[in-house]
Amino acid sequence: MKTNKFKIITFALVCALATVSCNKDDNNNDSMAMEMESIDFSGTFVQQDQMARPAINTVFIASGQPKDDFNATIPSQMGAKYQPIFESRLLALNSAYTTNALGLDATSFTTVLATDVLNVSTTGKTTFFDGTNVLTGRALADDVIDVELLLIFGGTDGAANPGLTSDNVDANDKAFTTSFPYLAAAW
């Protein structure tokens, strides 16, 4: 008998909550607009991090150098400030570097890398590097780390230093999906 009373009370509470949460207003845009208007965007905002090109900060800002400073630098100021540091680090990592698969010498290559922005082609293929298209964006399946290693250690044709041009991680643990958000569900 106590069990039945408990079930009835539970059912009544669920019905009451469902009824209270229902309303005839199916248009959420008005409430969203009012909510956005009430948000205060005044104040001072500070850039804390950026990673347009993954691992660039990790590789080219040596230990002991301020990574937070790089992350907070405005992209238009990055090239002038960090290109010499990046070039020095590139030549320390690969003292035999002359040009890479893009035909860029050390100065040109580190000039591109020191401004950590993701270029995006609005008219062509979106890819980090596919042998033809270079830094025209980044597709989810692009193996960015292998591309970066190839450009640092692979020489003019990408074949130099074969042990250093891949991280040997050739796929994600789960395949991308064909619909938004394209990422596999968390494990």
XYZ file of C-alpha atoms in Angstrom:
187
model
C 0.000 0.000 0.000
C 2.851 2.396 0.877
C 4.416 1.675 -2.529
C 1.230 2.657 -4.359
C 0.949 5.928 -2.408
C 4.594 6.682 -3.252
C 3.966 5.996 -6.964
C 0.882 8.202 -6.986
C 2.676 11.070 -5.251
C 5.650 10.754 -7.621
C 3.338 10.690 -10.647
C 1.484 13.778 -9.376
C 4.756 15.675 -8.854
C 6.011 14.792 -12.332
C 2.724 15.925 -13.880
C 2.785 19.162 -11.902
C 6.363 19.929 -12.964
C 5.603 19.133 -16.615
C 2.546 21.379 -16.560
C 4.384 24.268 -14.937
C 7.281 24.101 -17.410
C 4.979 24.202 -20.463
C 3.916 27.448 -22.040
C 2.500 28.610 -25.341
C 5.507 30.760 -26.218
C 7.415 28.817 -28.862
C 9.304 31.859 -30.063
C 12.572 31.919 -28.136
C 14.151 34.623 -30.294
C 12.592 37.488 -28.349
C 13.821 36.204 -25.017
C 17.261 35.501 -26.504
C 17.491 39.046 -27.860
C 16.441 40.515 -24.530
C 18.986 38.293 -22.777
C 21.784 39.436 -25.128
C 20.853 43.081 -24.577
C 21.239 42.653 -20.847
C 24.790 41.237 -21.070
C 27.427 43.762 -20.121
C 30.344 43.655 -22.580
C 32.070 46.692 -21.120
C 35.446 46.346 -19.505
C 38.934 45.386 -20.528
C 39.440 42.107 -22.334
C 42.814 40.431 -22.670
C 43.764 37.797 -25.197
C 44.965 34.725 -23.306
C 45.690 32.119 -25.947
C 45.687 31.398 -29.627
C 46.569 28.386 -31.679
C 45.809 28.879 -35.323
C 48.600 26.489 -36.179
C 48.837 23.746 -33.562
C 52.221 23.089 -31.927
C 53.923 26.172 -33.397
C 54.077 27.890 -30.009
C 55.169 24.636 -28.371
C 57.994 24.005 -30.844
C 59.285 27.472 -31.646
C 59.063 29.172 -28.279
C 61.882 27.437 -26.422
C 61.588 26.484 -22.787
C 62.407 29.427 -20.599
C 60.864 31.861 -23.089
C 57.465 33.363 -22.238
C 54.802 31.348 -24.114
C 52.108 33.459 -22.476
C 53.616 36.555 -24.061
C 53.416 34.937 -27.511
C 49.799 33.917 -26.888
C 48.832 37.439 -25.848
C 50.614 39.209 -28.713
C 48.363 40.784 -31.323
C 48.852 38.874 -34.610
C 49.875 42.023 -36.523
C 52.829 42.373 -34.119
C 53.848 38.698 -33.982
C 55.978 38.540 -37.133
C 58.358 41.337 -36.210
C 58.606 40.231 -32.606
C 58.960 36.460 -33.042
C 60.404 35.776 -36.511
C 64.048 36.017 -35.332
C 63.277 33.741 -32.367
C 61.517 31.224 -34.620
C 64.377 31.245 -37.135
C 66.949 30.664 -34.422
C 64.892 27.796 -33.027
C 64.314 26.277 -36.503
C 68.056 26.206 -37.167
C 68.691 24.748 -33.715
C 66.188 21.963 -34.437
C 67.454 21.321 -37.966
C 70.922 22.765 -38.545
C 70.871 21.382 -42.118
C 67.736 23.342 -43.042
C 68.035 25.158 -46.366
C 64.577 25.176 -47.947
C 61.462 23.115 -47.371
C 58.873 21.452 -49.610
C 57.254 24.864 -50.104
C 60.542 26.308 -51.369
C 60.827 28.596 -48.355
C 64.216 29.389 -46.854
C 64.543 29.697 -43.076
C 63.719 33.409 -42.956
C 60.683 33.121 -45.238
C 59.343 30.036 -43.493
C 59.657 31.469 -39.988
C 58.112 34.740 -41.166
C 55.018 32.748 -42.172
C 54.981 30.772 -38.906
C 55.675 33.662 -36.535
C 52.307 35.250 -37.306
C 50.073 32.581 -35.806
C 46.908 33.076 -37.815
C 44.919 30.574 -39.814
C 44.628 31.692 -43.416
C 41.416 30.572 -45.092
C 40.760 30.369 -48.810
C 37.225 31.421 -49.634
C 37.522 30.214 -53.230
C 39.587 27.036 -53.079
C 40.145 23.886 -51.102
C 40.413 24.215 -47.335
C 43.506 22.353 -46.211
C 46.621 22.814 -44.141
C 48.809 21.271 -46.865
C 47.996 18.569 -49.369
C 51.054 18.795 -51.602
C 49.435 21.434 -53.806
C 47.319 23.700 -51.616
C 49.255 25.301 -48.790
C 47.871 26.869 -45.618
C 44.471 27.571 -47.188
C 42.687 26.667 -43.985
C 42.435 23.510 -41.978
C 40.131 20.557 -42.445
C 39.433 18.351 -39.437
C 41.179 15.387 -41.037
C 44.362 17.307 -41.906
C 47.401 15.784 -40.216
C 48.763 19.134 -39.082
C 51.630 17.755 -37.007
C 52.936 15.600 -39.896
C 52.762 18.630 -42.212
C 54.686 20.772 -39.747
C 57.312 18.072 -39.223
C 57.660 17.605 -42.991
C 58.142 21.350 -43.509
C 60.731 21.551 -40.724
C 62.718 18.365 -41.378
C 61.713 17.068 -44.831
C 63.954 19.235 -47.000
C 63.071 20.416 -50.488
C 61.154 17.296 -51.504
C 59.849 16.187 -48.105
C 61.992 13.035 -48.222
C 64.925 14.111 -46.034
C 65.024 12.845 -42.442
C 62.180 10.312 -42.861
C 62.285 9.408 -39.167
C 61.471 13.010 -38.246
C 58.724 13.849 -40.748
C 55.834 12.008 -39.097
C 54.469 11.472 -35.615
C 53.118 8.127 -36.912
C 49.602 8.925 -35.731
C 47.659 8.408 -38.930
C 44.065 8.641 -37.735
C 41.846 9.705 -34.874
C 40.629 7.143 -32.396
C 37.143 7.632 -33.903
C 36.118 8.629 -37.422
C 34.632 12.042 -38.117
C 30.913 12.092 -38.810
C 29.298 13.383 -41.994
C 27.062 15.922 -40.259
C 27.583 18.833 -37.875
C 29.456 18.955 -35.524
C 31.499 16.338 -37.467
C 33.393 15.211 -34.383
C 32.752 11.771 -32.957
C 30.997 11.563 -29.632
C 33.253 11.445 -26.595
C 34.243 8.002 -25.485
